[in-house]
Short mmCIF file of C-alpha atoms and ligand atoms in Angstrom, two decimals:
data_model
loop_
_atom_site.label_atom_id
_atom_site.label_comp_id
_atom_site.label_asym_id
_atom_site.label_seq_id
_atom_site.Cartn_x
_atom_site.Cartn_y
_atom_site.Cartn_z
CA UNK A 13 -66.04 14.92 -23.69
CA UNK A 14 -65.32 15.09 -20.13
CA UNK A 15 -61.70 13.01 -19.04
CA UNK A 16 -62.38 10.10 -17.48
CA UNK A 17 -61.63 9.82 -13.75
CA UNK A 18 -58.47 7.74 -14.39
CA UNK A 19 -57.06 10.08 -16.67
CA UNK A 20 -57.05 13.00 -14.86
CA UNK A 21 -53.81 14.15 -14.24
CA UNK A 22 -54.58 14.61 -10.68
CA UNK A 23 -56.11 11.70 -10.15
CA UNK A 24 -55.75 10.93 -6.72
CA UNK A 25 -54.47 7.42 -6.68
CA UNK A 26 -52.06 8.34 -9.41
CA UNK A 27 -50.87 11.10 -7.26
CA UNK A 28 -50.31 8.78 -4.20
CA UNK A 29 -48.88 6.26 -6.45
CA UNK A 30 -46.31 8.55 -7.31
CA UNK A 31 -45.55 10.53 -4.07
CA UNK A 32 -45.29 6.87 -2.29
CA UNK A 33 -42.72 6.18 -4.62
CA UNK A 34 -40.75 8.78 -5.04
CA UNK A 35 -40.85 8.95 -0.91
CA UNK A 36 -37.36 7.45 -0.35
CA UNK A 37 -35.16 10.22 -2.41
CA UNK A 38 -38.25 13.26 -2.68
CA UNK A 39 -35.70 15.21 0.00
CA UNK A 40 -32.55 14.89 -1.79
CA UNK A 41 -33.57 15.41 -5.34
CA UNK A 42 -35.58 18.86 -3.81
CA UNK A 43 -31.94 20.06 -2.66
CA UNK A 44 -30.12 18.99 -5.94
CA UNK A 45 -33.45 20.38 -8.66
CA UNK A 46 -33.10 23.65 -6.44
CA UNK A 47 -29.83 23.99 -4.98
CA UNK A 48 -30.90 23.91 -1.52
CA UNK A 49 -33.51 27.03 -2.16
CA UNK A 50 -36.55 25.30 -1.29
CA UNK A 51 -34.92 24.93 2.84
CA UNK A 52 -34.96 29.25 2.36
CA UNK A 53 -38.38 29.41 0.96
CA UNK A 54 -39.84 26.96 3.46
CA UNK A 55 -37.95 29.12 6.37
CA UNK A 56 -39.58 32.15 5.10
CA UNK A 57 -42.84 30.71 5.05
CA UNK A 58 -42.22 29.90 9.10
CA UNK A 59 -40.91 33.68 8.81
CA UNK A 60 -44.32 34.67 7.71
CA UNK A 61 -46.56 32.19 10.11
CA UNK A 62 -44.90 34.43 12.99
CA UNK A 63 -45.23 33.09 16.86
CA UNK A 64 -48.06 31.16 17.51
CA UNK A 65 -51.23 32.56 18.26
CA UNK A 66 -54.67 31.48 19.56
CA UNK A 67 -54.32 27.99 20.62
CA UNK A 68 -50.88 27.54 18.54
CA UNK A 69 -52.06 24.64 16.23
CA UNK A 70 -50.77 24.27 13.16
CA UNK A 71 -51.83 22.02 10.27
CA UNK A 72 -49.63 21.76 7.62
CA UNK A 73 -51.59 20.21 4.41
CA UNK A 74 -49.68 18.03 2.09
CA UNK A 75 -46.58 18.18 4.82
CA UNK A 76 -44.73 15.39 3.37
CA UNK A 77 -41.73 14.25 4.58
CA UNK A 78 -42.51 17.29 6.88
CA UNK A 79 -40.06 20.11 6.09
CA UNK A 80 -42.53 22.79 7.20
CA UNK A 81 -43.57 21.07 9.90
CA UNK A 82 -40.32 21.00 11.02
CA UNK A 83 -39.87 25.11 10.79
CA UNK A 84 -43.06 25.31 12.32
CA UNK A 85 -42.44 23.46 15.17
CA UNK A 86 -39.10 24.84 15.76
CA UNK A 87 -41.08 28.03 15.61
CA UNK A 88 -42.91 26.93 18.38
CA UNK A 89 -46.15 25.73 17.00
CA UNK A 90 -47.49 22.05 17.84
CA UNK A 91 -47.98 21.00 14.17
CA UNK A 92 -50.24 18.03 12.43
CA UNK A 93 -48.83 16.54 9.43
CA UNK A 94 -52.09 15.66 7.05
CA UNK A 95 -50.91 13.90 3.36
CA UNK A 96 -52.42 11.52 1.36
CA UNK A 97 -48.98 9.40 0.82
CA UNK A 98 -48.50 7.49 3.15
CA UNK A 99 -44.56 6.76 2.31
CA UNK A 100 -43.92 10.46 2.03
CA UNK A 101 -44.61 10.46 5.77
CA UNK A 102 -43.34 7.59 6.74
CA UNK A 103 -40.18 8.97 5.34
CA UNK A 104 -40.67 12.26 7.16
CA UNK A 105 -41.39 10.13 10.32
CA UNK A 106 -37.83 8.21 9.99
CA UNK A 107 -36.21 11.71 9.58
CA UNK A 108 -37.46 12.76 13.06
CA UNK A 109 -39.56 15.39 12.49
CA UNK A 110 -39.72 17.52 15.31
CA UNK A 111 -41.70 16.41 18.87
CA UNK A 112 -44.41 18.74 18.63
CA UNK A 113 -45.43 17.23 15.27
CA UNK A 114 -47.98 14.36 14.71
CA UNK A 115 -49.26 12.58 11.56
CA UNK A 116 -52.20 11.78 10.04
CA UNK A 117 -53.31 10.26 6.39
CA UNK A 118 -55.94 12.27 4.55
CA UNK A 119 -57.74 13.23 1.40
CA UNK A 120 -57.36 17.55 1.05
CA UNK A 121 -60.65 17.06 -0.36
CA UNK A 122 -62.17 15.70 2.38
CA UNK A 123 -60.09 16.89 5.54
CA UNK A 124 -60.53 14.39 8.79
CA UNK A 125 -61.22 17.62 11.25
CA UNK A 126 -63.94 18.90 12.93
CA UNK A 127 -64.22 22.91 11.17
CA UNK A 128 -62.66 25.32 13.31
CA UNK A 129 -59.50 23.81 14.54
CA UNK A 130 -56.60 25.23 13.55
CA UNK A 131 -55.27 29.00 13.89
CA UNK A 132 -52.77 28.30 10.87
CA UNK A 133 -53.08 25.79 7.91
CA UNK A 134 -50.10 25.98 5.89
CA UNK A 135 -49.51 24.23 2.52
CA UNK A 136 -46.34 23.72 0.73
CA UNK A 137 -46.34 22.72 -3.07
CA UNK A 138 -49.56 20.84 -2.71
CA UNK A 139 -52.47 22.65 -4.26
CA UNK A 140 -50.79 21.94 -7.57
CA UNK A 141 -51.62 18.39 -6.98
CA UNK A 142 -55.24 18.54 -5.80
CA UNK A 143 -57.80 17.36 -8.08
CA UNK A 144 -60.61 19.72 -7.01
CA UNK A 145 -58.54 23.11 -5.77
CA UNK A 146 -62.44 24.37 -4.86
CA UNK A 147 -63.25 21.57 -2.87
CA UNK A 148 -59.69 21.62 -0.87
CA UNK A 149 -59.82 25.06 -0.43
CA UNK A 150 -63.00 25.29 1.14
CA UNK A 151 -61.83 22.27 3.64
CA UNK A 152 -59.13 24.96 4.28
CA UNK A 153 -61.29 27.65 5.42
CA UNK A 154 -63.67 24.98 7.12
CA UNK A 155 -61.19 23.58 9.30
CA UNK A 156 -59.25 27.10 10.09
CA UNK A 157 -60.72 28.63 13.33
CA UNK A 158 -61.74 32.44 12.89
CA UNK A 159 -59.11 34.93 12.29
CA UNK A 160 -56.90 31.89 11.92
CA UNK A 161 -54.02 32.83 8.61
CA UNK A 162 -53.53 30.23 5.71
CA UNK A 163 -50.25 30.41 4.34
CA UNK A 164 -49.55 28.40 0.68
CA UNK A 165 -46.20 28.23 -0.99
CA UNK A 166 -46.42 27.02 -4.66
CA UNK A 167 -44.03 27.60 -7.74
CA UNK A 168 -45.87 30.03 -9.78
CA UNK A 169 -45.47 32.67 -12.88
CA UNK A 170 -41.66 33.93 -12.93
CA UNK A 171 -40.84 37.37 -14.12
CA UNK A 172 -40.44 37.71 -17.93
CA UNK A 173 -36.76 38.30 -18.12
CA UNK A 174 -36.43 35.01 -16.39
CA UNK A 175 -38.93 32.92 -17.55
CA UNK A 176 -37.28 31.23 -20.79
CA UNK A 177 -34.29 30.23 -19.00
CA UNK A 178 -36.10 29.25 -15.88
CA UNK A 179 -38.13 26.79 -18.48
CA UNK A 180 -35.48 25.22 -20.32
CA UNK A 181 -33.63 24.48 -17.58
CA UNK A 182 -36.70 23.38 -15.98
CA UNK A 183 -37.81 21.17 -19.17
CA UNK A 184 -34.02 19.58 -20.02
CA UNK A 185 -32.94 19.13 -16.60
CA UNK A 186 -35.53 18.06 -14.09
CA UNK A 187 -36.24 14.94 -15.84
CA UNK A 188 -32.53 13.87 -16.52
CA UNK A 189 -31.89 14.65 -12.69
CA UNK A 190 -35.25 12.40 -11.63
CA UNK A 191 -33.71 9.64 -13.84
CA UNK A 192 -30.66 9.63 -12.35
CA UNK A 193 -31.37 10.31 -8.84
CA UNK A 194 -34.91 9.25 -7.80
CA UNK A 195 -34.68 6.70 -10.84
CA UNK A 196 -38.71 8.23 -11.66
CA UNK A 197 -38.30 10.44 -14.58
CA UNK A 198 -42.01 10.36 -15.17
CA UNK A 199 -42.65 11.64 -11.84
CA UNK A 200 -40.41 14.53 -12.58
CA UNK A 201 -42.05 14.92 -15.98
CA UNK A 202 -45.09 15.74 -14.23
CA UNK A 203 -43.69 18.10 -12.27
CA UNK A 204 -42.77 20.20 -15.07
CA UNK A 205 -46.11 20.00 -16.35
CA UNK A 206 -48.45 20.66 -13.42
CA UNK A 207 -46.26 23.75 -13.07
CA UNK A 208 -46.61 25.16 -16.50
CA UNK A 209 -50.29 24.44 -16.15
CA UNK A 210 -50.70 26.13 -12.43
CA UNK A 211 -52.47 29.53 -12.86
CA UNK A 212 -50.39 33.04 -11.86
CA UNK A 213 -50.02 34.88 -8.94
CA UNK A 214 -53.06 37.15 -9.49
CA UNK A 215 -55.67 34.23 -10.69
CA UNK A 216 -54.63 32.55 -7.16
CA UNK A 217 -55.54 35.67 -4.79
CA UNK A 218 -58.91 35.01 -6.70
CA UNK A 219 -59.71 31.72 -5.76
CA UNK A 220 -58.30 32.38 -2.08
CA UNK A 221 -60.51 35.06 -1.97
CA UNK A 222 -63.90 32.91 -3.92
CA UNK A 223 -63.03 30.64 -0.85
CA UNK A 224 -63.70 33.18 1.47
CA UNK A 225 -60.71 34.39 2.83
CA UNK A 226 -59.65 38.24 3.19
CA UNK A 227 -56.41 40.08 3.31
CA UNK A 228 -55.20 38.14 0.80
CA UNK A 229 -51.67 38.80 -0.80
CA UNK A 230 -48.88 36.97 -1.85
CA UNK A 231 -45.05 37.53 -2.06
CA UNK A 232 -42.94 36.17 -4.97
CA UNK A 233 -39.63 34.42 -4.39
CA UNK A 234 -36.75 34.38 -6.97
CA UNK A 235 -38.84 36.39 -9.36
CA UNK A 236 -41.95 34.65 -8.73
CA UNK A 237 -40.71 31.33 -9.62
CA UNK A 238 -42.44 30.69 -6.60
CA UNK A 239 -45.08 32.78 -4.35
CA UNK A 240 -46.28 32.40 -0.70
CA UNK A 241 -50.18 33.74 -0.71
CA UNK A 242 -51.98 34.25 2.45
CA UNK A 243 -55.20 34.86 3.75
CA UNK A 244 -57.22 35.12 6.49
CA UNK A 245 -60.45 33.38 7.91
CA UNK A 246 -62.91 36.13 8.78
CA UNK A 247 -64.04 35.91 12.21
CA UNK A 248 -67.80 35.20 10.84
CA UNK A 249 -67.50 32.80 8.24
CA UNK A 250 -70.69 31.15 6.92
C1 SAM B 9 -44.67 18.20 -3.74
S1 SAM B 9 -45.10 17.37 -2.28
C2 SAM B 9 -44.91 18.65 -1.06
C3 SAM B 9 -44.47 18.12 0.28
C4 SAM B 9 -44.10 19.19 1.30
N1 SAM B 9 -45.22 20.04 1.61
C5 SAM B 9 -42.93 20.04 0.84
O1 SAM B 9 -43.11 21.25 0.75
O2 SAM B 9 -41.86 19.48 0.59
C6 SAM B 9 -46.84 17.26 -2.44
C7 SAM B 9 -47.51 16.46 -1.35
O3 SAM B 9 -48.92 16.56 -1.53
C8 SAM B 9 -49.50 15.32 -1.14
N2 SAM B 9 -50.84 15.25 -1.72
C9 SAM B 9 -51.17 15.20 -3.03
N3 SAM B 9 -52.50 15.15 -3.19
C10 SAM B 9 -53.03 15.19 -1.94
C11 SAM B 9 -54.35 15.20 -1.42
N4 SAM B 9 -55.41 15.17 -2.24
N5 SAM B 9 -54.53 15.27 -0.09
C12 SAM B 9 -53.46 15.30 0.75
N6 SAM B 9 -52.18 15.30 0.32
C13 SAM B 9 -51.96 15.25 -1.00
C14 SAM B 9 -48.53 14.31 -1.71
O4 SAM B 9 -48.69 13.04 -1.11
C15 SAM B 9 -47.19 14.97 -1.40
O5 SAM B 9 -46.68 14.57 -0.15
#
């Protein structure tokens, strides 16, 4: 028998639930659970993203508290925040995200754009947390405009040699450190889990490209603890 709705462990009020609460200390317990590693990741996804092209708009999906907005617009791209949590962003909008960057709430699912807008759409740690990855990827390639690149970073299937430590430390620490930092060790629990359940590297260039996107290809990080994939809208897109 199918879950019901509420039970889902992407359920989408559960999920904003959770990110509006864990708003106030998200930043800091990302530098402690990674030793600062996700500010290089998120620096080589700007890396990546290049100078702006085309009309230079950049939406980053799930932004947050708006780290990659941040690179982005230091990069030179006017960037729109889009997240579902409302106290994520207002945290990210205390922090003084950059000037070129503007907010607005939204459902991945069901993106509040007209299709075509944006030359890059880039998504950091999010897709994990969507309920329906089909439906959100498809509002991806809806709202990119032709030839314009999606870029997604997302923890994914580390090397072998790695993986056992990178899971116990992972499974006995996390938790411990969301207790005693963010004072949410559930939230932190999930983490853990919607990681171990998140498909590999390869099973994700699929779905970018059953989405419709070409060139796809992804780089690992640390081993592939985490990947960036990208892709590209083709210039005629149904
Ligand atoms: C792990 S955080 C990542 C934040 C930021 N991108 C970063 O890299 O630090 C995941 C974000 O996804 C947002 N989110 C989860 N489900 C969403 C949905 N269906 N639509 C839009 N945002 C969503 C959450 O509110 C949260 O801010």
């Amino acid at each position: 028998m199918a879950p019901a709705a509420e039970e889902h462990p992407q359920d989408p009020r559960r999920i904003r639930a959770m990110f509006d609460a864990v708003a106030p200390r998200y930043d800091l317990m990302n530098d402690i659970m990674s030793f600062g590693i996700h500010r290089r990741w998120k620096r080589r996804l700007r890396r990546m993203a290049g100078k702006p092209f085309g009309r230079g708009l950049a939406l980053d999906l799930a932004g947050g508290t708006g780290d990659i907005a941040d690179e982005l617009s230091d990069g030179g791209w006017a960037v729109v925040v889009c997240d579902a949590s409302e106290g994520m962003m207002a945290t990210g909008r205390d922090r003084n995200a950059g000037p070129r960057v503007r907010w607005v709430g939204g459902d991945a699912e069901r993106l509040p754009f007209p299709d075509g807008t944006f030359d890059l759409v880039t998504l950091g740690f999010g897709l994990r947390n969507f309920r329906d990855r089909d439906a959100a990827l498809a509002e991806i390639v809806r709202v990119l405009a032709p030839e314009g690149r999606f870029l997604c970073l997302e923890f994914s299937t580390p090397a072998r040699p790695i993986r056992g430590l990178y899971r116990s430390y992972s499974r006995r620490m996390i938790p411990r450190l969301g207790a005693a930092v963010a004072g949410k060790p559930e939230a932190y629990r999930y983490l853990i889990d919607s990681i171990a359940d998140f498909p590999d590297q390869r099973t994700l260039v699929g779905w970018f490209q059953q989405a419709g996107l070409t060139d796809v290809r992804y780089r690992n990080l640390m081993f592939g603890i985490a990947a960036i994939h990208g892709g590209r809208r083709p210039a005629a897109h149904p």
